[in-house]
Short mmCIF file of C-alpha atoms in Angstrom, two decimals:
data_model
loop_
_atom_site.label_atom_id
_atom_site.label_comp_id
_atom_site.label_asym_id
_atom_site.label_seq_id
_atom_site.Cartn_x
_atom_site.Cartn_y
_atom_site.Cartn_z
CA UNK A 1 4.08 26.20 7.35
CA UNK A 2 3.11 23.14 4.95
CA UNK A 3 2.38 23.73 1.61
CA UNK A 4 -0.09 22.32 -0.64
CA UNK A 5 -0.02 22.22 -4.03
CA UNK A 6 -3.18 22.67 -6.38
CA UNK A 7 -4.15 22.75 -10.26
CA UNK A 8 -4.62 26.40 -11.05
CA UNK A 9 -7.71 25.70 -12.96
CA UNK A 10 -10.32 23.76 -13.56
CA UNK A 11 -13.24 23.36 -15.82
CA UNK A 12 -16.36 21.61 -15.20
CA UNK A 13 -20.15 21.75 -16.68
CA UNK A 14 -23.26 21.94 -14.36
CA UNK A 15 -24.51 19.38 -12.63
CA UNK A 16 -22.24 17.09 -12.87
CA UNK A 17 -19.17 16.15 -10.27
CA UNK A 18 -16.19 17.82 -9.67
CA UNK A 19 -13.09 16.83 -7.93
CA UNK A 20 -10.57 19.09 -6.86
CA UNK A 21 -7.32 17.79 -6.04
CA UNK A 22 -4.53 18.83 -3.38
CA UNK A 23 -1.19 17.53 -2.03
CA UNK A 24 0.16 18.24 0.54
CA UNK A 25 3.06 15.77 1.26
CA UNK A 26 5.11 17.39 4.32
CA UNK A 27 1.69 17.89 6.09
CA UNK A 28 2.37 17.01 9.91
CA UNK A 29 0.42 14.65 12.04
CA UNK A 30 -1.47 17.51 13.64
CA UNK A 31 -2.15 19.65 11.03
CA UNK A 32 -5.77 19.39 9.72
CA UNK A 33 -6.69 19.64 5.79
CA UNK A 34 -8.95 22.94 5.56
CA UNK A 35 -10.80 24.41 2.25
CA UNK A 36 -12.12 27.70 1.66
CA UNK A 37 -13.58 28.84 -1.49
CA UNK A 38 -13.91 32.60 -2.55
CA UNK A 39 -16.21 34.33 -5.07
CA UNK A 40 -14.98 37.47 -6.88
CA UNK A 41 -14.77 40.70 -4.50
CA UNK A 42 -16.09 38.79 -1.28
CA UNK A 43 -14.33 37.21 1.25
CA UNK A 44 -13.42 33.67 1.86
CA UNK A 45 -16.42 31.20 2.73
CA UNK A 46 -15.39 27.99 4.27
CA UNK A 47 -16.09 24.62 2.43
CA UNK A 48 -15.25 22.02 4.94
CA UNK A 49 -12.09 20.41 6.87
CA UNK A 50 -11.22 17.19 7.94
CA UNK A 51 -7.77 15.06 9.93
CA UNK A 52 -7.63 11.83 8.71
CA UNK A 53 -11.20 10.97 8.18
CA UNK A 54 -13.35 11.54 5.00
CA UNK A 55 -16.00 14.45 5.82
CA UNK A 56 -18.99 15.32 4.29
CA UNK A 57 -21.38 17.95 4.94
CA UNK A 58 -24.31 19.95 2.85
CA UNK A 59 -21.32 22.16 0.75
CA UNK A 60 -19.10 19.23 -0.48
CA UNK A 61 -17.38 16.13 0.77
CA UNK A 62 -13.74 15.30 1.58
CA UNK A 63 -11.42 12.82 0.30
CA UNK A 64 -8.45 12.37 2.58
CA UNK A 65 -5.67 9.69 1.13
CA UNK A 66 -4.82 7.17 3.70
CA UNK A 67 -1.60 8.53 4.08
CA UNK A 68 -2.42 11.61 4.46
CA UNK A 69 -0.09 13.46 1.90
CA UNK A 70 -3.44 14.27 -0.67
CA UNK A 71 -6.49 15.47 -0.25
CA UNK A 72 -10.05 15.67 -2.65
CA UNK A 73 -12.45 18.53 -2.67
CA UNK A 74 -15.96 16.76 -4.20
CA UNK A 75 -18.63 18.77 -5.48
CA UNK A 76 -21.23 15.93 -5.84
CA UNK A 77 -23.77 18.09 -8.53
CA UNK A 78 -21.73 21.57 -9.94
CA UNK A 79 -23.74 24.71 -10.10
CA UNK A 80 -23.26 28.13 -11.39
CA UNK A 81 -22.52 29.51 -8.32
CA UNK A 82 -19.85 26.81 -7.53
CA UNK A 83 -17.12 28.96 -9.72
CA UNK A 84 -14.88 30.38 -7.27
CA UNK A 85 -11.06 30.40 -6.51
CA UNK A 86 -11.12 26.97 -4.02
CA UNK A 87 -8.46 27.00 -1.80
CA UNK A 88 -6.56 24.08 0.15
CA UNK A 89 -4.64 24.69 3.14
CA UNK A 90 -3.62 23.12 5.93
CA UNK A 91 -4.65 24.46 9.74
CA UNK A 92 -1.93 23.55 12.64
CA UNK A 93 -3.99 22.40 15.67
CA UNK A 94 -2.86 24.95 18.19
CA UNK A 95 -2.54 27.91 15.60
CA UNK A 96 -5.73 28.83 13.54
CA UNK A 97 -3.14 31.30 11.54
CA UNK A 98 -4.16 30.72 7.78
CA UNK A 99 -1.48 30.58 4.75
CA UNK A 100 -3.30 30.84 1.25
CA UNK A 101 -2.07 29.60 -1.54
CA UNK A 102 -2.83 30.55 -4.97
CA UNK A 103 -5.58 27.92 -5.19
CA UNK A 104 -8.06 26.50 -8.06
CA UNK A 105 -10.19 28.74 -10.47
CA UNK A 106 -12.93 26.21 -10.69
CA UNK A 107 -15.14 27.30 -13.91
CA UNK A 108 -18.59 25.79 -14.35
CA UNK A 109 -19.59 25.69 -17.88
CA UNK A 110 -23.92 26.00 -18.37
CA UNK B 1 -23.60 29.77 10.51
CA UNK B 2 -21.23 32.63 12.39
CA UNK B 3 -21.17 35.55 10.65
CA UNK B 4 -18.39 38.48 10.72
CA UNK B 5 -19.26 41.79 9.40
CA UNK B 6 -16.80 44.46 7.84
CA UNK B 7 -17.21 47.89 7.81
CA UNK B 8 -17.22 49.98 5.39
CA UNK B 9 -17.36 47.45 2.57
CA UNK B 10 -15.85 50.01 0.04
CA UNK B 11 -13.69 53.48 1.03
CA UNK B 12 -12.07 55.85 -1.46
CA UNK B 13 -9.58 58.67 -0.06
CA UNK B 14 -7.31 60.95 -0.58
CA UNK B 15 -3.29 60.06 -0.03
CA UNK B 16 -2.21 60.94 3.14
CA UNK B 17 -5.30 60.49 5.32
CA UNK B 18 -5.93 57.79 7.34
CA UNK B 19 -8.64 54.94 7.23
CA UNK B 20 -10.31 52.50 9.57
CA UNK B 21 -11.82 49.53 8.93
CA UNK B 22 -13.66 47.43 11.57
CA UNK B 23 -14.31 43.65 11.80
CA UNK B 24 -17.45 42.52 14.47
CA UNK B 25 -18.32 39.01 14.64
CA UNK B 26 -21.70 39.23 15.39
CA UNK B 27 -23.19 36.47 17.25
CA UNK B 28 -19.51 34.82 18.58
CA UNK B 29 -16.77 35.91 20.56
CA UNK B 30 -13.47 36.08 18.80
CA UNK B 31 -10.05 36.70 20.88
CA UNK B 32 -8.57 36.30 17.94
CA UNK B 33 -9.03 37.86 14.16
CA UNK B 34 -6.39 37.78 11.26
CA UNK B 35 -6.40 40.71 8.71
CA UNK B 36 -5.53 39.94 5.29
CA UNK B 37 -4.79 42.14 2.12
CA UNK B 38 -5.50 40.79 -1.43
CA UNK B 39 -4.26 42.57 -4.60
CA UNK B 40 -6.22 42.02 -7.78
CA UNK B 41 -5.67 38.54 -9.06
CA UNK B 42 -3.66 37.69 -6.27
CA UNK B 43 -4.05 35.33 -3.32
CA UNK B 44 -4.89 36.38 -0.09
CA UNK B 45 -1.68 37.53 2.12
CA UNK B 46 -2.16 37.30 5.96
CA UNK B 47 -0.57 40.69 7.81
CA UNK B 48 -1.22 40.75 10.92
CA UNK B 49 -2.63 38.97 13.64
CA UNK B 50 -4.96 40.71 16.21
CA UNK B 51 -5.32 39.29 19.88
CA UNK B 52 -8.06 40.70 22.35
CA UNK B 53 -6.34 42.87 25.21
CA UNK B 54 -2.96 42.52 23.62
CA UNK B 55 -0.80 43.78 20.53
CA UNK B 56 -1.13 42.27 17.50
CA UNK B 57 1.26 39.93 15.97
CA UNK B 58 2.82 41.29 12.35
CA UNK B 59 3.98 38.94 9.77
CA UNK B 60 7.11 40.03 8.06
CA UNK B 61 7.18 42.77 6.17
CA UNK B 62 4.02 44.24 7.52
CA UNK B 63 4.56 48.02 8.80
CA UNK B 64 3.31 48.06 12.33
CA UNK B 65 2.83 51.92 12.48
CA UNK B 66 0.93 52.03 9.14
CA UNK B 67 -1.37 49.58 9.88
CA UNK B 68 -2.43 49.69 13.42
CA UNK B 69 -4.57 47.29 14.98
CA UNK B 70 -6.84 47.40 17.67
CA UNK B 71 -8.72 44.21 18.80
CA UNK B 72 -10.67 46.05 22.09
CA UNK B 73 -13.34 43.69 22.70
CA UNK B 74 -14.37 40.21 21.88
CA UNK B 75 -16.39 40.79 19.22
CA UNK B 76 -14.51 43.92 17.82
CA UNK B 77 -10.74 44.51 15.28
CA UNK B 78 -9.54 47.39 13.92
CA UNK B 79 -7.36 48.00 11.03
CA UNK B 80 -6.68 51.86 10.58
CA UNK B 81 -4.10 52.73 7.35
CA UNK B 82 -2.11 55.51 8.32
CA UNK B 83 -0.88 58.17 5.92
CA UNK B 84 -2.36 55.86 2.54
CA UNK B 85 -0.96 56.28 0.16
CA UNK B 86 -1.85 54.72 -3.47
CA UNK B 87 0.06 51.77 -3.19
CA UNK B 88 -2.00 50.85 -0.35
CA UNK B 89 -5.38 50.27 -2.28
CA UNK B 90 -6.20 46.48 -2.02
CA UNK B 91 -9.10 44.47 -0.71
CA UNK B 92 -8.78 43.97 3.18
CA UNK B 93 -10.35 40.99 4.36
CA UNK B 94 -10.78 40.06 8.02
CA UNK B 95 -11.38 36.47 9.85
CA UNK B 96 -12.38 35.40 12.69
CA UNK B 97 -12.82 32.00 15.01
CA UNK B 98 -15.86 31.22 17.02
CA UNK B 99 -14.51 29.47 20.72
CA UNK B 100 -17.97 27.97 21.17
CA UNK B 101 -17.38 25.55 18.30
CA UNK B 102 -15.12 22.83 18.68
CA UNK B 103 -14.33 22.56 14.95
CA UNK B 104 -11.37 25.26 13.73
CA UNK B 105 -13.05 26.74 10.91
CA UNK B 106 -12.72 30.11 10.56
CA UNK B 107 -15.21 32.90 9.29
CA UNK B 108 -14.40 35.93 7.02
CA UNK B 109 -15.60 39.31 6.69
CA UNK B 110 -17.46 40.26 3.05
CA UNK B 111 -13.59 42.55 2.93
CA UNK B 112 -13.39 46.02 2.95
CA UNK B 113 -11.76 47.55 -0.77
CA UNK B 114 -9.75 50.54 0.18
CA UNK B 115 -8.88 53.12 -2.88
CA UNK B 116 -6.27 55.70 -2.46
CA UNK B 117 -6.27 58.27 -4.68
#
């Protein structure tokens, strides 16, 4: 599987942006660019995922680099209840088999 | 959105009796789930795959015979821990993808924390 490669933390006050960066440099042409985010003691809740294209949707936007070896988690407007453990990780298109990573602590200082 | 349920959310037990947790997706069909097992402050560690009608798939290292999986309908997984013992306490999470929606995302259960005592 590909690997990605993510900050272990991050800090960030509310309300303003956040960017949350990812590489993943051996990432294959079919493999698409997934993020999950998890609170403490619940399960993973999906963020958004993208191929080549930059995404957005009501949770965040995505950043893809034109090559396609990095990738940007954007939190336009940080709140509260944006601290979680984000995770990137990339999806093979025939195999929805998940690898996590150890991921981002995103903190979100009032 | 699609929502998958776990049940029960929380289980304590005494080593050497078994426990079953189940995963539903309630309003998609799923003929495939993943169960996962996270220790505290750890990532999330994928151990088995479960396939409708089928045996599941085990990643390495994963005991097939303590953790048996049964994935009997399309909207139902089960993960029963055989003989727990302490070292077996962890947060079980399952996941789950809806095949009415063309995007991949997948959907995960609230997780299931299993204490062995």
């Amino acid at each position: 599987d590909a690997k990605t490669t993510q900050p272990n933390s991050m800090e960030s006050n509310e309300e303003e942006p956040v960017h949350l960066p990812c590489n993943h440099s051996t990432i294959s042409g079919t493999d698409y660019i997934h993020w999950y985010r998890q609170l403490p003691s619940q399960g993973p809740e999906y963020v958004i995922h993208g191929l080549t294209s930059n995404v957005n949707n009501r949770m965040a936007s995505l950043a893809i680099a034109e090559d396609r070896k990095s990738s940007t988690l954007i939190l336009h407007r940080a709140t509260l209840r944006d601290a979680a453990v984000y995770y990137c990780i990339l999806m093979g298109s025939s195999n929805y088999k998940l690898t996590f990573g150890k991921g981002t602590l995103l903190t979100v200082n009032p | 959105g699609a929502v998958v349920s776990q049940h029960p959310s929380w289980v304590i037990c005494k080593s050497g009796t078994s426990v079953k947790i189940e995963c539903r997706s309630l309003d998609f069909q799923a003929t495939t789930m993943f169960w996962y097992r996270q220790f505290p402050k750890q990532s999330l560690m994928l151990m088995a795959t479960s396939n409708e009608g089928s045996k599941a798939t085990y990643e390495q290292g994963v005991e097939k015979d303590k953790f048996l999986i049964n994935h009997a309908s399309l909207t139902l997984s089960t993960l029963t821990v055989t003989s727990a013992h302490p070292e077996d306490s962890s947060f079980y999470i399952c996941s789950a993808r809806d095949l009415g929606r063309e995007a991949g995302e997948l959907f995960f259960g609230e997780g299931s924390r299993l204490t062995v005592l």
